[in-house]
Short mmCIF file of C-alpha atoms in Angstrom, two decimals:
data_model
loop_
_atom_site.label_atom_id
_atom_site.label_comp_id
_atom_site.label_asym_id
_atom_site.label_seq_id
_atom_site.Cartn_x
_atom_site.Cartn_y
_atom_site.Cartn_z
CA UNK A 122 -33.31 61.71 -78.14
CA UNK A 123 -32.32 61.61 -74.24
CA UNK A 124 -34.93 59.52 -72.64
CA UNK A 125 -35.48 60.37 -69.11
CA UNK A 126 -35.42 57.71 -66.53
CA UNK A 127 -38.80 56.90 -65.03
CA UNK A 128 -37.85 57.31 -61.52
CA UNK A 129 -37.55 61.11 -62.41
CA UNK A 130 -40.98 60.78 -64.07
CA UNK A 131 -41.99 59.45 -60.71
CA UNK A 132 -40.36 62.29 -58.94
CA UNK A 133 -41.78 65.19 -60.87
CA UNK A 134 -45.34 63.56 -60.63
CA UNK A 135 -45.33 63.20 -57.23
CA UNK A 136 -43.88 66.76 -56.15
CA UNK A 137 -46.69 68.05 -59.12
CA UNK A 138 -49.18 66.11 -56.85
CA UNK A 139 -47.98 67.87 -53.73
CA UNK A 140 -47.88 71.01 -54.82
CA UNK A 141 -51.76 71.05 -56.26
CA UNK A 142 -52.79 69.60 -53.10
CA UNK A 143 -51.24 71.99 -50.94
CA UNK A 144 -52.70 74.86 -53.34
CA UNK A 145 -55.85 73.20 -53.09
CA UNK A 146 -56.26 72.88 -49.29
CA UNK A 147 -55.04 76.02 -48.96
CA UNK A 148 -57.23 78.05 -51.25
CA UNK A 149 -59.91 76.00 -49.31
CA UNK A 150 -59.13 76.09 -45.73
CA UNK A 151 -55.90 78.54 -45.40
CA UNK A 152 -51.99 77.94 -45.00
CA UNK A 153 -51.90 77.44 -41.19
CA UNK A 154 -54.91 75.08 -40.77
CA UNK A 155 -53.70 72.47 -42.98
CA UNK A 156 -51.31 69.59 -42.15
CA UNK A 157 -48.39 67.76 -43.64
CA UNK A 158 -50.86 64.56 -43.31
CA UNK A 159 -53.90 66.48 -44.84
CA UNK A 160 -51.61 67.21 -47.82
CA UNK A 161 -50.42 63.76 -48.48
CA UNK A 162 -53.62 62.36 -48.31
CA UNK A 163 -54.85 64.78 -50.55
CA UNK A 164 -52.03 63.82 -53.00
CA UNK A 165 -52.64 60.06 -52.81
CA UNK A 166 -49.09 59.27 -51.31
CA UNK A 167 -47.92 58.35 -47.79
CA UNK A 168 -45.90 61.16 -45.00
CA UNK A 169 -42.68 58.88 -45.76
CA UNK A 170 -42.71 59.81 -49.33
CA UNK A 171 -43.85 63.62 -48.24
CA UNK A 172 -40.87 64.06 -46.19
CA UNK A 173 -38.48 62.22 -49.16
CA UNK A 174 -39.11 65.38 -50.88
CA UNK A 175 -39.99 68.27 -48.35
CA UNK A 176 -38.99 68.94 -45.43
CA UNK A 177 -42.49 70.57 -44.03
CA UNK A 178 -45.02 72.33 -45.70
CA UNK A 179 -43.08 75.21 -45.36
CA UNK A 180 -40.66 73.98 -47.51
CA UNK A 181 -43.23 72.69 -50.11
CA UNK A 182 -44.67 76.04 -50.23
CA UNK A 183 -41.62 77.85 -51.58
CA UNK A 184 -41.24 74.86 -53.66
CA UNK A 185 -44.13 76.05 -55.22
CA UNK A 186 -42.81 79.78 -55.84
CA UNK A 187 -39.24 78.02 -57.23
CA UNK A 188 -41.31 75.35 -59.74
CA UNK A 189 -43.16 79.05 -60.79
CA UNK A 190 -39.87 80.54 -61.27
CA UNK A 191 -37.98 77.44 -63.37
CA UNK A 192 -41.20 77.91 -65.65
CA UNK A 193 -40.90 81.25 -66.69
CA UNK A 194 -37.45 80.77 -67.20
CA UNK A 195 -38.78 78.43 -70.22
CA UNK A 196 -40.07 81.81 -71.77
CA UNK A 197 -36.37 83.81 -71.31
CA UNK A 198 -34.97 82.65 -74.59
CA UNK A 199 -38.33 84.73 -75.94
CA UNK A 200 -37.89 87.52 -73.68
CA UNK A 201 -34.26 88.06 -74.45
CA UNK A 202 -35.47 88.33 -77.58
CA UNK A 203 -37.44 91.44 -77.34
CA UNK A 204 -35.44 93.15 -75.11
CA UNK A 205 -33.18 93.12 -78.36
CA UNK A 206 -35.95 94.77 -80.16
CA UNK A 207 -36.39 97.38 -77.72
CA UNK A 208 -39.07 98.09 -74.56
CA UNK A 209 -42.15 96.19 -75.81
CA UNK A 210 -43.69 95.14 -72.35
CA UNK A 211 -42.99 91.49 -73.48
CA UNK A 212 -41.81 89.97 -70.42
CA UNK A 213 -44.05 91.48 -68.10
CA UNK A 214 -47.40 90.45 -70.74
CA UNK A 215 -45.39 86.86 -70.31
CA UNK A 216 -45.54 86.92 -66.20
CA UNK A 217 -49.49 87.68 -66.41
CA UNK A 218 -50.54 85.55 -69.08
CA UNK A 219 -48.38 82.83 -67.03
CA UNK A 220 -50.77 84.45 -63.97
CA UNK A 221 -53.66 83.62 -65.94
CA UNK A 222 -52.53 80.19 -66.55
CA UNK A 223 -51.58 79.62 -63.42
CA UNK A 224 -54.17 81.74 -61.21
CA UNK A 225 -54.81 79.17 -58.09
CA UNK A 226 -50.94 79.23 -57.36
CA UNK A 227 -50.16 82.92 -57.64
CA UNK A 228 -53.02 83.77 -55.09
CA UNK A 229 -51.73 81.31 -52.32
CA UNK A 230 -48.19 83.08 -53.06
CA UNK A 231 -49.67 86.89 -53.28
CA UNK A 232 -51.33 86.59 -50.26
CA UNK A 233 -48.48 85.88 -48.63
CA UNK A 234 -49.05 82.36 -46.82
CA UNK A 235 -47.45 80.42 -44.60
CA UNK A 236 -45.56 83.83 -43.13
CA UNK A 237 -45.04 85.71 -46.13
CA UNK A 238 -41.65 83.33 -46.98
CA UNK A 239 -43.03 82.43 -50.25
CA UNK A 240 -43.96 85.92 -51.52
CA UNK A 241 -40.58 87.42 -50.20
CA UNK A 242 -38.87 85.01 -52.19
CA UNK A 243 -41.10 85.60 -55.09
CA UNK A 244 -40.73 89.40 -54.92
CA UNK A 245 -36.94 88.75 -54.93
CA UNK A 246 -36.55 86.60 -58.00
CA UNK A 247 -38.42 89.30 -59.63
CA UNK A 248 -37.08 92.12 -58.21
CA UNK A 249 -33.15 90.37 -59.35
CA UNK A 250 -34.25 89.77 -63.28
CA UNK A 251 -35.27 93.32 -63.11
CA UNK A 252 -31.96 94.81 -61.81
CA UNK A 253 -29.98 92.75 -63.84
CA UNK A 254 -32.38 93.69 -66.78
CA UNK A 255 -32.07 97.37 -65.82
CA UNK A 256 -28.30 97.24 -65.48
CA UNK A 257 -27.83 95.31 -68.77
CA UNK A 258 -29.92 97.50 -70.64
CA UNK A 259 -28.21 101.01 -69.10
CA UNK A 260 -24.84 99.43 -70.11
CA UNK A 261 -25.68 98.73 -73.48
CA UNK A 262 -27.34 101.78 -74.02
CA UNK A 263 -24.09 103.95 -72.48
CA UNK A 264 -26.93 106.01 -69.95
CA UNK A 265 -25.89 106.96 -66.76
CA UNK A 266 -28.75 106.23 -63.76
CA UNK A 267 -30.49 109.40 -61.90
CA UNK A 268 -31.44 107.02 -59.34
CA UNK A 269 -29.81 104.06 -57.74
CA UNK A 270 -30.61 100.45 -60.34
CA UNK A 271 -31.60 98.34 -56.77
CA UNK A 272 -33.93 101.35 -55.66
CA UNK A 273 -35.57 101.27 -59.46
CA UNK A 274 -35.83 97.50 -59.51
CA UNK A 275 -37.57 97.70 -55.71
CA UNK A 276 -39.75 100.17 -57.20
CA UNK A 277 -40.66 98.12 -60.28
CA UNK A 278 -41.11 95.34 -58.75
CA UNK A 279 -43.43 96.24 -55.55
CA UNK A 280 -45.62 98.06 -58.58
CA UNK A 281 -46.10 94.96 -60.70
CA UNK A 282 -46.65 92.87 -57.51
CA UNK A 283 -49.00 94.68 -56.01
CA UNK A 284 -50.94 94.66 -59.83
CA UNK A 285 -50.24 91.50 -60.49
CA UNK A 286 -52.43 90.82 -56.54
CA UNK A 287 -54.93 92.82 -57.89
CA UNK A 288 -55.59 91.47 -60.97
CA UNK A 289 -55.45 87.49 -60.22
CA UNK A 290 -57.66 88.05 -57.61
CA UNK A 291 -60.56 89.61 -59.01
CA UNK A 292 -62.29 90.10 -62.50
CA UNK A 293 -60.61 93.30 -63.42
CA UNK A 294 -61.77 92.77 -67.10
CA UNK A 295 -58.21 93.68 -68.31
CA UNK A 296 -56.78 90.91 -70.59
CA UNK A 297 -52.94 90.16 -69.54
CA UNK A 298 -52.09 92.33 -73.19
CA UNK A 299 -54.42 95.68 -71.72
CA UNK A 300 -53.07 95.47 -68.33
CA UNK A 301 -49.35 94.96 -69.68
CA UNK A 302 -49.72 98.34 -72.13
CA UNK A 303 -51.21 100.42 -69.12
CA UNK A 304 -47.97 99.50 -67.07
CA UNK A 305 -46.12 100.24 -70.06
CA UNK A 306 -47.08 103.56 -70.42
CA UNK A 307 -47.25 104.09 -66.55
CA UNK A 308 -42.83 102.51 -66.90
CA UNK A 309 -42.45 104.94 -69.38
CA UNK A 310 -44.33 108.49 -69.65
CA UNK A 311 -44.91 107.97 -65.87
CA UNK A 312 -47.68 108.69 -63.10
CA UNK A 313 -48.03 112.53 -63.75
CA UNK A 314 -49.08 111.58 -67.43
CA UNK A 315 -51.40 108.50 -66.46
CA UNK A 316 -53.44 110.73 -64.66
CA UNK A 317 -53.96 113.23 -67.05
CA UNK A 318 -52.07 116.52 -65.26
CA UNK A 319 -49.13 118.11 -66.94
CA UNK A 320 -45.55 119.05 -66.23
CA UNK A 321 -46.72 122.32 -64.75
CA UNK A 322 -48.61 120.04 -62.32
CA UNK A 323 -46.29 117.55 -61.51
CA UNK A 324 -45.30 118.88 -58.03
CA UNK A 325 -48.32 119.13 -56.63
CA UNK A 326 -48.56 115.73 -57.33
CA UNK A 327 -47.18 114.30 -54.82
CA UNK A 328 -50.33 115.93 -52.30
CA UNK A 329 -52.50 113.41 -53.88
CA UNK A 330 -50.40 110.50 -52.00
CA UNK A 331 -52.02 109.74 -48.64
#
């Protein structure tokens, strides 16, 4: 067994400190009326060993979204796995039961604080792992796409992030298995279905969009 040095220990402890004091303060108080100080003395350590690993609270902030993102990449070896077995919903039940787990930090993020950098970068680490999951799976699958992979992917992705807001933020009552299915369905049967109309209906659908 690899044993890993303690100053990495240190390292990871510290940034871990950081980043729950920033979500902290900012949960409390809001992104722009916190300080770089206020955050290291929330954290226990000094501004020197703030700036040793961030350049501003800017930078810790999307150090927040990238520490999200190198987490559920733990998971892929999982979700790789049922996208072998077909469209289960798998990987998106994985991103909201990681929401669950993780509630505080995806608000400050799908909010959009400290300028909306953080949930732009977010929205395009998702929005990538869905094209490239889109483009993998049309290739294997020999289909030919009706409608450009980045415009799908855009569209995927601004769906589930705008659900995803919804849901961490308020007591929807949906468990992240009930909410998963319903976008399931909605990905595959579609929105003229969800609501209950029928293919004779579907293009007056479009003059219930305001």
């Amino acid at each position: 067994m690899v044993t890993k040095p303690a100053g990495d220990r240190r390292v990871r402890r510290t940034r871990a400190a950081l980043r729950q004091a920033l979500v902290e303060l900012v949960l409390d108080r809001g992104f722009q009326a916190i300080t770089v100080e206020e955050i290291a003395e929330r954290a226990d350590v000094g501004r020197a060993t703030f700036y040793a690993h961030y350049r501003d609270k800017e930078d810790l902030l999307v150090g927040v979204v990238r520490d999200l993102a190198e987490d559920r990449e733990r998971l892929l070896p999982a979700v790789r796995q049922a996208h072998a077995e077909g469209f289960t919903g798998l990987p998106v039940k994985y991103i909201f039961e990681h929401a669950e787990q993780e509630r505080s930090v995806y608000r400050v993020i799908l909010r959009g604080e400290g300028d909306g950098r953080a949930l732009r970068e977010f929205t395009d680490l998702i929005c990538a792992h869905a094209e490239s999951a889109f483009r993998a799976r049309t290739a294997e699958l020999g289909a030919t796409p009706r409608i450009p992979l980045e415009v799908v992917a855009r569209a995927w992705t601004g769906e589930l992030i705008g659900l995803l807001t919804w849901w961490v933020e308020n007591d929807t009552g949906y468990s992240a298995a009930e909410i998963t299915a319903h976008l399931r369905d909605l990905s595959v049967y579609g929105r003229v279905w969800a609501t209950g109309l029928t293919p004779l209906d579907a293009p007056g659908a479009l003059d219930l969009m305001p």
